[in-house]
Each structure stands twice: as structure tokens, then as C-alpha cells.
Short mmCIF file of C-alpha atoms in Angstrom, two decimals:
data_model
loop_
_atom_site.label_atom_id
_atom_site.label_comp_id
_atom_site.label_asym_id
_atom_site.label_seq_id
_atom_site.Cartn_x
_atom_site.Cartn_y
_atom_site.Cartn_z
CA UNK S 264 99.95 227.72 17.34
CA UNK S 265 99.23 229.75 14.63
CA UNK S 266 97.47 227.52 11.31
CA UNK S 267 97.01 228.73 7.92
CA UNK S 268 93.82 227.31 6.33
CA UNK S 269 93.25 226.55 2.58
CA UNK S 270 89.69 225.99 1.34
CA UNK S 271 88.55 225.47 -2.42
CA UNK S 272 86.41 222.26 -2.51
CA UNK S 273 83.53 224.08 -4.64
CA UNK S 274 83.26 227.93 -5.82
CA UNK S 275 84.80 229.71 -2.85
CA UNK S 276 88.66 230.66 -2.98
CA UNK S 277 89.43 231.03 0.83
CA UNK S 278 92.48 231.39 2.72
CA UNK S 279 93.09 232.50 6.57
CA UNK S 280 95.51 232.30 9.67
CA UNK S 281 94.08 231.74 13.00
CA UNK S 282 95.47 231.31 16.17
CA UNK S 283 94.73 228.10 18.30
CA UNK S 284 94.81 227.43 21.69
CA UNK S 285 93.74 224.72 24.10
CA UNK S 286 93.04 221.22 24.42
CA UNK S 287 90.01 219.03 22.24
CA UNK S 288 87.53 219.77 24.94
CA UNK S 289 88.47 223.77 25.16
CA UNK S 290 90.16 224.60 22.06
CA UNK S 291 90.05 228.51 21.42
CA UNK S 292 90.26 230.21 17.85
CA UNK S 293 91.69 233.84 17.05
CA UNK S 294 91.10 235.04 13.38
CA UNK S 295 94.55 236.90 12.62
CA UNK S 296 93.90 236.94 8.33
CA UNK S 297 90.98 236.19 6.55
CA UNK S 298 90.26 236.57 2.73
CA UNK S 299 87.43 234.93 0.37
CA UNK S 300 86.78 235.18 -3.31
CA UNK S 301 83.46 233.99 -4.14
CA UNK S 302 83.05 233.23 -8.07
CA UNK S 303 79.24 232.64 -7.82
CA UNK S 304 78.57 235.37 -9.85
CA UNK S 305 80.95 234.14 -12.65
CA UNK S 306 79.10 230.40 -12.47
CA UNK S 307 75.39 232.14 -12.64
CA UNK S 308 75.02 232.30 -16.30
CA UNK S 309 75.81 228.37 -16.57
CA UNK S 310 73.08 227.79 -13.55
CA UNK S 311 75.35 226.02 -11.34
CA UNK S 312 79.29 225.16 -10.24
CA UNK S 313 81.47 225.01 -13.47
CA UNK S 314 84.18 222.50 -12.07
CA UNK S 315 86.94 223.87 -15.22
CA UNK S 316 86.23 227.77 -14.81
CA UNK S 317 86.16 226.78 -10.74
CA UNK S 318 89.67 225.24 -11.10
CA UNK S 319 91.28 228.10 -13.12
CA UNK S 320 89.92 231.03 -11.14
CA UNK S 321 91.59 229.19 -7.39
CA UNK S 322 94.96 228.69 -9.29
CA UNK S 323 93.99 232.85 -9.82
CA UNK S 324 93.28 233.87 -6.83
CA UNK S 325 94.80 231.56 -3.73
CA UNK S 326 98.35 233.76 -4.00
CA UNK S 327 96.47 237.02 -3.82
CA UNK S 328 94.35 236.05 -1.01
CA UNK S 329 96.85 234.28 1.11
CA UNK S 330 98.90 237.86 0.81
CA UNK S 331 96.12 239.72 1.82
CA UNK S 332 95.62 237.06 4.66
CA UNK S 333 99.71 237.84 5.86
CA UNK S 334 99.22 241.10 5.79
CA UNK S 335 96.24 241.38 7.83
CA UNK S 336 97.60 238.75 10.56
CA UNK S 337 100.66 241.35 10.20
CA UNK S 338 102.92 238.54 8.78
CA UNK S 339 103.81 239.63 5.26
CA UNK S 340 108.08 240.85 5.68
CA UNK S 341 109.69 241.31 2.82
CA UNK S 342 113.01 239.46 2.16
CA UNK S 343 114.20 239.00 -1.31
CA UNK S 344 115.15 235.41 -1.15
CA UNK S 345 117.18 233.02 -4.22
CA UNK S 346 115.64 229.82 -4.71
CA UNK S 347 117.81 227.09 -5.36
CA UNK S 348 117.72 225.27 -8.95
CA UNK S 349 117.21 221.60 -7.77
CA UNK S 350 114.17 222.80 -5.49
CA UNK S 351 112.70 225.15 -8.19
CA UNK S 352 112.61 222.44 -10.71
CA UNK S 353 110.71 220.75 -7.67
CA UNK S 354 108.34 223.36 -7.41
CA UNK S 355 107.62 224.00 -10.90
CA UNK S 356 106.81 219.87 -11.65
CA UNK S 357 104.36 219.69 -8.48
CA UNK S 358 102.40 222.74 -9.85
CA UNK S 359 102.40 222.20 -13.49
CA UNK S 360 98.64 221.30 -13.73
CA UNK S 361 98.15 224.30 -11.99
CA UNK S 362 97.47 227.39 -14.83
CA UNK S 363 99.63 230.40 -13.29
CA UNK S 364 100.25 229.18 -9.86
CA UNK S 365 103.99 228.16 -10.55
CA UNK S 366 105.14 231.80 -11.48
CA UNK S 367 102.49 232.99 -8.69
CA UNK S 368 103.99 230.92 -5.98
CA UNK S 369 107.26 231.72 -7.03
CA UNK S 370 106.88 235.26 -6.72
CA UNK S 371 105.60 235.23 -3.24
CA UNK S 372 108.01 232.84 -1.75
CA UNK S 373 111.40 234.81 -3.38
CA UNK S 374 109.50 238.50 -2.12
CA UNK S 375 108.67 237.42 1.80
CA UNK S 376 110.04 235.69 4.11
CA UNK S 377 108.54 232.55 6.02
CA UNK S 378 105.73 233.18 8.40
CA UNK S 379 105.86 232.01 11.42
CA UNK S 380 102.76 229.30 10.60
CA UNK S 381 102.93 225.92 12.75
CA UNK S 382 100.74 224.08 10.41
CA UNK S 383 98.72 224.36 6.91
CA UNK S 384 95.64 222.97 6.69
CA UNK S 385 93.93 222.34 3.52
CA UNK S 386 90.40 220.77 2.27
CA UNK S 387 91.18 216.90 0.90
CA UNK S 388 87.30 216.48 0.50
CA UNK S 389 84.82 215.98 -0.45
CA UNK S 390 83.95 218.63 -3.21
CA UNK S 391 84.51 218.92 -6.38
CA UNK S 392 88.09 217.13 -7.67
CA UNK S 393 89.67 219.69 -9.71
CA UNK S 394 88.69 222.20 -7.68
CA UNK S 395 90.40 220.20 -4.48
CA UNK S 396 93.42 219.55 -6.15
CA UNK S 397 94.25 223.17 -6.59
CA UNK S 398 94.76 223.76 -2.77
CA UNK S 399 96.10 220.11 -2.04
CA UNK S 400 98.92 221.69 -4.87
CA UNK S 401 99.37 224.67 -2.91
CA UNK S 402 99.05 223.77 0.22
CA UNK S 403 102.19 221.08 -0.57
CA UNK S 404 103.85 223.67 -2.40
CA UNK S 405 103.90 226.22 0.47
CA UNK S 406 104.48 223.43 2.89
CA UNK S 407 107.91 222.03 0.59
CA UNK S 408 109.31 225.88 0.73
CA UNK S 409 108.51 226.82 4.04
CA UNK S 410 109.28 223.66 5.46
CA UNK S 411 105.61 223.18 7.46
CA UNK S 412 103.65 220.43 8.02
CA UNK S 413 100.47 219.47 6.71
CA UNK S 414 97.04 218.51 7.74
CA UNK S 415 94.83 217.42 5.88
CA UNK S 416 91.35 218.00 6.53
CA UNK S 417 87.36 217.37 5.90
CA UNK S 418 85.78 219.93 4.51
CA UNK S 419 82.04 218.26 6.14
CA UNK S 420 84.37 218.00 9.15
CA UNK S 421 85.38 221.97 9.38
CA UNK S 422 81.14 222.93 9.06
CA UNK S 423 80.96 220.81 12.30
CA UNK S 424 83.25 222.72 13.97
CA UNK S 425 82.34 226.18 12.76
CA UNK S 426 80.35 227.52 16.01
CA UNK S 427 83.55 227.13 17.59
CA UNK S 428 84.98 230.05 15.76
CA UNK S 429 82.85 232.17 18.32
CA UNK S 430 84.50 232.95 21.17
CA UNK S 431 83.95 231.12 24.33
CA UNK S 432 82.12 228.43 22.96
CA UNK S 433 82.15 224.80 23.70
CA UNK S 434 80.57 221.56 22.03
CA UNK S 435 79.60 219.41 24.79
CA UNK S 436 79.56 215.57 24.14
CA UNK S 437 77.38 213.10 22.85
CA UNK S 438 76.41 215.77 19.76
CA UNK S 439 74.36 215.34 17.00
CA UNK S 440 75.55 217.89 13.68
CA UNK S 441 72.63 218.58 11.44
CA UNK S 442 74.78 219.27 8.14
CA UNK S 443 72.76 220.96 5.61
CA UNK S 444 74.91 222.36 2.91
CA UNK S 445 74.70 222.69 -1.72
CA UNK S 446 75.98 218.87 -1.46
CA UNK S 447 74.77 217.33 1.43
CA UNK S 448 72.60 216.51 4.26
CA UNK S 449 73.50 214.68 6.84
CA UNK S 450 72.67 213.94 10.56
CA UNK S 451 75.68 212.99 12.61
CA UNK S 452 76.39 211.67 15.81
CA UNK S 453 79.24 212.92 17.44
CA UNK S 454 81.06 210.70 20.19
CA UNK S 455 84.13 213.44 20.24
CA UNK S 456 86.36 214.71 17.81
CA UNK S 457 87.04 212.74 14.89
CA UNK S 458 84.69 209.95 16.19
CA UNK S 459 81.61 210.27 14.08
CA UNK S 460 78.67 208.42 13.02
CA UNK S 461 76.31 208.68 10.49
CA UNK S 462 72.81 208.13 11.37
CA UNK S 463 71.16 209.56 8.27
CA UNK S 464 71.49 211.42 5.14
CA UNK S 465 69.77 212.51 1.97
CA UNK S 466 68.83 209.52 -0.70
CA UNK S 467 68.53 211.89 -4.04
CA UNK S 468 69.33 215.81 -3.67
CA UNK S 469 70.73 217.50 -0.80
CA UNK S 470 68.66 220.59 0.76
CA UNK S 471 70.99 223.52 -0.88
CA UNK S 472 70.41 221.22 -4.10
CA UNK S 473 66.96 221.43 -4.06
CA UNK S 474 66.63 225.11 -3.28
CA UNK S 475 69.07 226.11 -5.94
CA UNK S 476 66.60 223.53 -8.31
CA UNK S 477 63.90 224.85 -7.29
CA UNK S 478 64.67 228.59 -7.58
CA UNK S 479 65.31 227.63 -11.39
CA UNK S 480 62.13 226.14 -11.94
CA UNK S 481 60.71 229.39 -10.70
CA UNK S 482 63.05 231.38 -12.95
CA UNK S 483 65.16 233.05 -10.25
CA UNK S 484 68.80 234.01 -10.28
CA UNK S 485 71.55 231.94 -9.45
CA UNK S 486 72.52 231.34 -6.65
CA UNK S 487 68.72 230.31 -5.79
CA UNK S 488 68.52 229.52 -2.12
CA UNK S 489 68.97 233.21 -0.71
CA UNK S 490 66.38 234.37 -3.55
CA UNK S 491 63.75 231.35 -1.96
CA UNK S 492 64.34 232.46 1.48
CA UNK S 493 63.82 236.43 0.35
CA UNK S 494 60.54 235.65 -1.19
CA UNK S 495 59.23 233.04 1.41
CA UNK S 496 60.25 236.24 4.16
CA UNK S 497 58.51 238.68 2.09
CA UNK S 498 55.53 236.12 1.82
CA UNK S 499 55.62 235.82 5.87
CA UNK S 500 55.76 239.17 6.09
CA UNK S 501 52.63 239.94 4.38
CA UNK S 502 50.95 236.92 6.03
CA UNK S 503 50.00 234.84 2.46
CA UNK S 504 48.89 231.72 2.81
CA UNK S 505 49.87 229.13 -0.03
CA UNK S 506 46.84 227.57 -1.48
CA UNK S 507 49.43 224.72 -2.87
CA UNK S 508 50.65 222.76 -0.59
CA UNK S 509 53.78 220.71 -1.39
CA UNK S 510 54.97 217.35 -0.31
CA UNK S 511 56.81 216.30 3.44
CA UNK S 512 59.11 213.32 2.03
CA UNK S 513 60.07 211.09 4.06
CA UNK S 514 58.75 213.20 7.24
CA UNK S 515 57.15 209.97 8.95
CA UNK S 516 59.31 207.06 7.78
CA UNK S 517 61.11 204.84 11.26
CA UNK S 518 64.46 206.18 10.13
CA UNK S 519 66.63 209.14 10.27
CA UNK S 520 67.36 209.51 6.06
CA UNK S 521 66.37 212.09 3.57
CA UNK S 522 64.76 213.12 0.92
CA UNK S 523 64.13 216.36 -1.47
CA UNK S 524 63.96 215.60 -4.85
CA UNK S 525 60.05 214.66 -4.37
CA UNK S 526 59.16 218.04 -3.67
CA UNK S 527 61.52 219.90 -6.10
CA UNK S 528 59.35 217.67 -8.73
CA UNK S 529 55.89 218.77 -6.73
CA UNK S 530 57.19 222.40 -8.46
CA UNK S 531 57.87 220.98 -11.30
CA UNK S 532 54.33 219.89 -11.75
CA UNK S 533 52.79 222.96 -10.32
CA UNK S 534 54.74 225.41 -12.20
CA UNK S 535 54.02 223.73 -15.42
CA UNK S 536 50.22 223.17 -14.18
CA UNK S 537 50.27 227.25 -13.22
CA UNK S 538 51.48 228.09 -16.53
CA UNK S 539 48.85 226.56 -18.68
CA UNK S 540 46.35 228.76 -16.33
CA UNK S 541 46.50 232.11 -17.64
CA UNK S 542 45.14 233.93 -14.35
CA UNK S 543 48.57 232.75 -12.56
CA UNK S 544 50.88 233.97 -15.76
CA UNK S 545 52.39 236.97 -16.28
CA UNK S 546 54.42 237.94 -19.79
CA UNK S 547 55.02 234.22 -20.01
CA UNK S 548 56.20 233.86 -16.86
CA UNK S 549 54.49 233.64 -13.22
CA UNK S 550 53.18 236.63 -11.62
CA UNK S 551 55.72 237.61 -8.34
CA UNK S 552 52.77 236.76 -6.01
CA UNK S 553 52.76 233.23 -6.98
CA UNK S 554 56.47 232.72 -7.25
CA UNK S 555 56.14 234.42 -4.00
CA UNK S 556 53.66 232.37 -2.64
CA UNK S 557 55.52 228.76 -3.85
CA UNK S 558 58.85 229.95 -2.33
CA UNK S 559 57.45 230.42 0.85
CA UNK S 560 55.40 226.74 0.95
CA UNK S 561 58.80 225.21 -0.36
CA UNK S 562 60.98 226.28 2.65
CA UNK S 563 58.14 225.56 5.06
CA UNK S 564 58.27 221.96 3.39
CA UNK S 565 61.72 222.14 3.66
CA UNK S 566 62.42 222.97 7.07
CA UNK S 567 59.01 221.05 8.20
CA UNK S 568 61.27 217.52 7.20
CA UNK S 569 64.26 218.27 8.92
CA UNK S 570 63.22 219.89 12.43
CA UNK S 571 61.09 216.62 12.15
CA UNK S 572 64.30 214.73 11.81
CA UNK S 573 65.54 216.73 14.49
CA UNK S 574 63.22 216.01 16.92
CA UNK S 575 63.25 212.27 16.42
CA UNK S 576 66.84 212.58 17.28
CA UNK S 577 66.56 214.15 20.58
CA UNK S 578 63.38 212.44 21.57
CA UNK S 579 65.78 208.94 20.65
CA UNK S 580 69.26 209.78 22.04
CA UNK S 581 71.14 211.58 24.40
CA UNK S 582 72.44 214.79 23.11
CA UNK S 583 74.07 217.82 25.09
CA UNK S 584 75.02 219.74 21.85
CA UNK S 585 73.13 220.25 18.56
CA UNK S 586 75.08 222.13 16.22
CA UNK S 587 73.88 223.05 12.74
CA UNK S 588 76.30 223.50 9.77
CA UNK S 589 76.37 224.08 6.20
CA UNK S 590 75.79 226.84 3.64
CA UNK S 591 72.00 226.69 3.75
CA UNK S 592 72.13 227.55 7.88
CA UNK S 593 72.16 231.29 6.49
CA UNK S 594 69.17 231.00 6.14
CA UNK S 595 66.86 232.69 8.89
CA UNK S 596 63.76 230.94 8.94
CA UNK S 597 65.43 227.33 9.77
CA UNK S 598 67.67 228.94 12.12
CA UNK S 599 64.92 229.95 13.97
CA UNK S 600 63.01 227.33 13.53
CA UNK S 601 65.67 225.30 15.50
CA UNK S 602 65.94 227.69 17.90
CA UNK S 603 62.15 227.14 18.71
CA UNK S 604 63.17 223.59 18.40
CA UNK S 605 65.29 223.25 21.19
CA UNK S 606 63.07 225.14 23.74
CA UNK S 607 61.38 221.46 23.96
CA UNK S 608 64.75 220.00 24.87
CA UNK S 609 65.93 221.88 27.94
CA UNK S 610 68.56 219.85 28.49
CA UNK S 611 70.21 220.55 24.95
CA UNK S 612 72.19 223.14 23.88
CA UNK S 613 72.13 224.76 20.35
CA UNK S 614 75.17 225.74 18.41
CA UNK S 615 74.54 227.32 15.17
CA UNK S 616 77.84 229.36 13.25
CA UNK S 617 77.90 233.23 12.27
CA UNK S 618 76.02 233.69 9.43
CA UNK S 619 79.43 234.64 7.66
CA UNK S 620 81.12 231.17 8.91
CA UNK S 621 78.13 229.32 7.55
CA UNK S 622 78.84 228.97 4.15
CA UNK S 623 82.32 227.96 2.79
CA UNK S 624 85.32 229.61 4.05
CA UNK S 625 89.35 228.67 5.34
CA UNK S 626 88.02 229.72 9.37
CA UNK S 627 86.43 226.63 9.34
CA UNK S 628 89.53 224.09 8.06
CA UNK S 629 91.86 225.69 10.18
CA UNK S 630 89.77 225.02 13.31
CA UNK S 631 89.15 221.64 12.27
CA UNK S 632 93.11 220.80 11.16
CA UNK S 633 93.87 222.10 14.53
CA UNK S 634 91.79 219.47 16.47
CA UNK S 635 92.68 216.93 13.81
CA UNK S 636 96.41 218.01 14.44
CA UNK S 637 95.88 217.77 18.73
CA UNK S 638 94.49 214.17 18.32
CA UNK S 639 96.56 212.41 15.43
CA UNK S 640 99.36 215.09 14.72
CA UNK S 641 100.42 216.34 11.10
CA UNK S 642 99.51 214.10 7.74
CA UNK S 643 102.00 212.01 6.53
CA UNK S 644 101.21 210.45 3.49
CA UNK S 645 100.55 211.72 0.42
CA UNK S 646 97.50 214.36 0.49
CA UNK S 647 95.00 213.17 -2.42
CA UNK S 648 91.64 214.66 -3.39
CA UNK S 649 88.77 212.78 -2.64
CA UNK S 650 85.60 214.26 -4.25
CA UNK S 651 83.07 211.59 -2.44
CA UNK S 652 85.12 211.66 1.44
CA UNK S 653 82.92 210.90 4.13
CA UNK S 654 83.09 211.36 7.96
#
């Protein structure tokens, strides 16, 4: 069946088509159209997620990229079509919160005929509201003209699934997803499909949280976790060794839970310590060597706590698959790190997605509306946004 996908829970505008095949313990995933705005350059000067400006620019930029998504997938046929007065009033009243996307919708839907699409898919949560409301809006708009049911869909749910958007590859049950993302961090047993538990998760900030804090602290641009991981590889690469060490929270505690916000303050104090010292400052800021040298001890902190985690997991249950998801996985020293990781665990097998499926995208929802859609069939009450949604 072929699934159109509709993801805008934070900063990313995504939309896609894929083609799904299979049952829950085989499912297969074809990418026919896939198109992504990222606005992280237009939230940089404000130093994080703008949920108003975030809002406006998806209303922008969903019509655009779900045409470029048709066209790719080879489904965009023009057909001048009339739209009936009764349903256009229809239209126009669910998307009047919506700046622009009435008139954009409107346009599309009277210029091309309906795809052939089986099923839309869209983010419910969690993310940011606003910014969730604008696909639940369009996905129900698309889905009341073209007449196609809807799924709705987890966006924590969709990161899970991810490394299945490679083909030929298969999650193998009992699992345990290691979910390490701007929001959240969270280790979660996985029974099957849609049959999750939690069996820990951060207590203050989540990991991309504290990078993104801590990459401030050190004056960095926004977004901050890919400028941490350049500097810690450049400090790798030229074999420095910090001289400050930083904190392991939570590293040795009889449970499975998080923390980061102790060692995003451990910066805190040594930047502000560093900056009173004027052989570590440099045109009132720190020298690159020590910024250099405090990225790199940060994501060995970092990753330290949570292949720790990791490893009390698989020393403690029984699990065939470990599968790693969230934005932060991009980054190349933890995703090695597991890698090393599993070599102790033989009988485990590590899933970890494509660097480009890693972070937010539309590949991901339709995958996981597909297997929501194979195990409970289409939504059908009323799709909400639900900023806090859990597993």
C-alpha cells in the first residue's frame, strides 16, 4: 500500500510517500517521494525552537513539499477539478488557524487529481503543540478531499522504527530502543509492535538538550550538538587529553533513569572558572583549544552514561535487537561506541538508522502508521495534538 507521511512535531517540515509491504514481523519500505525543510537556521538567532515562527513556516511549506513528494513518487496528474460550495466552506473552517494553508490546499487539490495513497499518516505527538496541529490540520484536510483514511501516529514511535527504512532489515523480538533525541531519552523495552515499556528515561534534560546547552555555554552556533561532536572529533584526532574532567550522573545508580543537567552545570562552573583565568581566555572568550578540549570530555561523559545504561540492560534482560533512535544518533562517536558495545553481547543484534533517517523526517511516520495501520487499522476518532504523548 502506498502511505503518505506528515511530520512537523518540532522544526522540520517533512512530507513523503513510501511503499509498504509485508506483515509486522517482515514489513518492507520503498521511498517513492521524499522532501524536508529544515528551519534551524531561521530559529538560530533565538538559540533554540521558536514554537510561533515553527508554526507559520509548516503552514508555508507542507503544500510545496508534499508536491515535490508527488512528483518524485511520479504521482502529481494534473486535472482541473471544481470544488463544491458546501465542502469548501468545510475546508476553509478546518484550516482557518492555519496562516495560508486554506488557499494553499485549495490550489493543489482543484490542479491534481487524487493520488492513489491508501493511507496518511501524520505525527499526533509528542512535540511541540502548535507545531503538531499544523499537520493534524492537513493531514485531515487532505484526508476529507481525497477521501483517505488516517493514522495517527507517535512521533517517539516512528524513531523506533527507523532502521527499518533500510532494506532487508528486521527487528527481532524482545528489543530494547535506546531513544536519544533534542526532547528525550528514553530506554524502551519492546515486546512487539505497539507493545512497549518504559524502563527508564531522563529526570531533568534530555541528551540533544544538553548538547545544544552546552554548546551555548561554550559560545557555539546553533544548532550545538553537531558543533560538540566536530570539536570533540577534532580533539580525538589530535589525541588531547582533557585535564577537566566532568561528571558521570547517575552512571552507578540500581536503576535504568537519566540524568544530564548535572554535567551541563559542571560547564557552567568551569567555563565561568576558565574565564576568570586569563591563560585559558582569548578576546573575552575561550581560546579554540579549550572549547576544544571541553567538547570532547562532554561527549565522552555523555556517551560514558548511556553505553553504561546500555550494558546494564543486556547484562539484565533478554534482548535480540538493540536499536538506537533519535536525532543525536548522527552522531559518530556514540554510534560507534555502541557498535563496540555490542561485540560483548554476541547474541544481540544492533540496529542503528541512516544517518539521514536519524533526525526528524516523514520516512519514519509512514513506516510506523503502516505497522500501526496492520495491527489496529485506520484512526477513528478525532486526531488531537498531544505535546507530552508517551509510548
Amino acid at each position: 500500500m502506498k502511505i503518505l507521511g506528515i511530520e512537523t512535531s518540532c522544526d522540520e517540515t517533512a512530507v513523503c510517500i513510501i511503499e509498504a509491504d509485508g506483515r509486522l514481523d517482515a514489513p518492507q519500505f520503498t521511498i517513492k517521494g521524499d522532501a524536508l525543510f529544515s528551519q534551524a537556521k531561521m530559529h538560530a538567532e533565538f538559540g533554540g525552537v521558536y514554537p510561533t515562527l515553527a508554526k507559520r513556516e509548516h503552514a508555508k511549506n507542507l503544500v510545496p513539499l508534499l508536491k515535490k513528494a508527488l512528483e518524485d513518487a511520479k504521482l502529481a496528474l494534473p486535472a482541473p477539478i471544481l470544488l463544491d460550495p458546501e465542502f469548501e466552506t468545510k475546508l476553509q473552517t478546518m484550516l482557518e488557524r492555519e496562516t495560508g494553508l486554506y488557499d494553499a490546499v485549495k490550489e493543489l487539490i482543484t490542479t491534481y487529481q487524487k493520488p492513489p495513497i491508501d493511507l496518511i499518516a501524520v505525527t499526533t505527538g509528542p512535540g511541540l503543540e502548535p507545531a503538531l496541529w499544523v499537520g493534524i490540520a492537513f493531514a485531515k484536510a487532505l484526508s476529507l478531499a481525497w477521501n483517505i483514511p488516517l493514522r495517527a501516529t507517535n512521533h517517539m514511535e516512528g524513531h523506533i522504527v527507523s532502521p527499518l527504512l533500510e532494506p532487508k532489515t528486521k527487528v527481532e523480538f524482545p528489543a530494547v530502543a535506546l531513544l536519544i533525541s533534542g526532547g528525550h531519552t528514553e530506554l524502551v523495552a519492546a515486546r512487539g509492535w505497539m507493545d512497549y515499556m518504559i524502563l527508564g528515561k531522563t529526570r531533568d534534560d534530555a541528551v540533544g538538550e544538553a548538547f545544544d546547552k552546552t554548546a551555548r555555554l561554550l559560545n557555539l552556533p546553533y544548532p550545538g550538538g553537531p558543533e560538540i561532536s566536530r570539536l570533540a572529533q577534532e580533539g580525538r584526532l589530535r589525541k588531547i587529553k582533557p585535564q577537566w574532567p566532568l561528571p558521570r550522573p547517575m552512571i552507578s545508580t540500581d536503576n535504568l533513569d537519566f540524568s544530564f543537567s548535572g554535567i551541563k552545570t559542571a560547564v557552567l562552573y568551569l567555563t565561568q572558572k576558565l574565564h576568570s583565568m586569563p591563560e585559558y581566555s582569548y578576546s573575552s572568550d575561550l581560546s579554540p583549544e579549550i572549547k576544544m578540549e571541553i567538547a570532547l570530555e562532554f561527549e565522552n561523559a555523555v556517551t560514558d552514561v548511556l553505553i553504561a545504561k546500555a550494558r546494564t540492560v543486556l547484562n539484565t534482560y533478554e534482548v535480540k535487537t538493540l536499536i538506537l533512535g533519535g536525532g543525536v544518533v548522527a552522531n559518530s562517536f556514540i554510534r560507534e561506541s555502541f557498535k563496540n558495545l555490542v561485540k560483548e553481547f554476541p547474541e544481540t543484534k544492533l540496529l542503528i538508522p541512516n544517518i539521514t533517517h536519524a533526525t526528524d523526517n516523514a520516512l519514519m511516520i509512514a513506516a510506523a502508521g503502516y505497522l500501526n495501520y496492520l495491527k489496529n487499522g485506520p484512526t477513528t476518532e478525532e486526531l488531537k495534538a498531544e505535546g507530552n504523548l508517551s509510548l
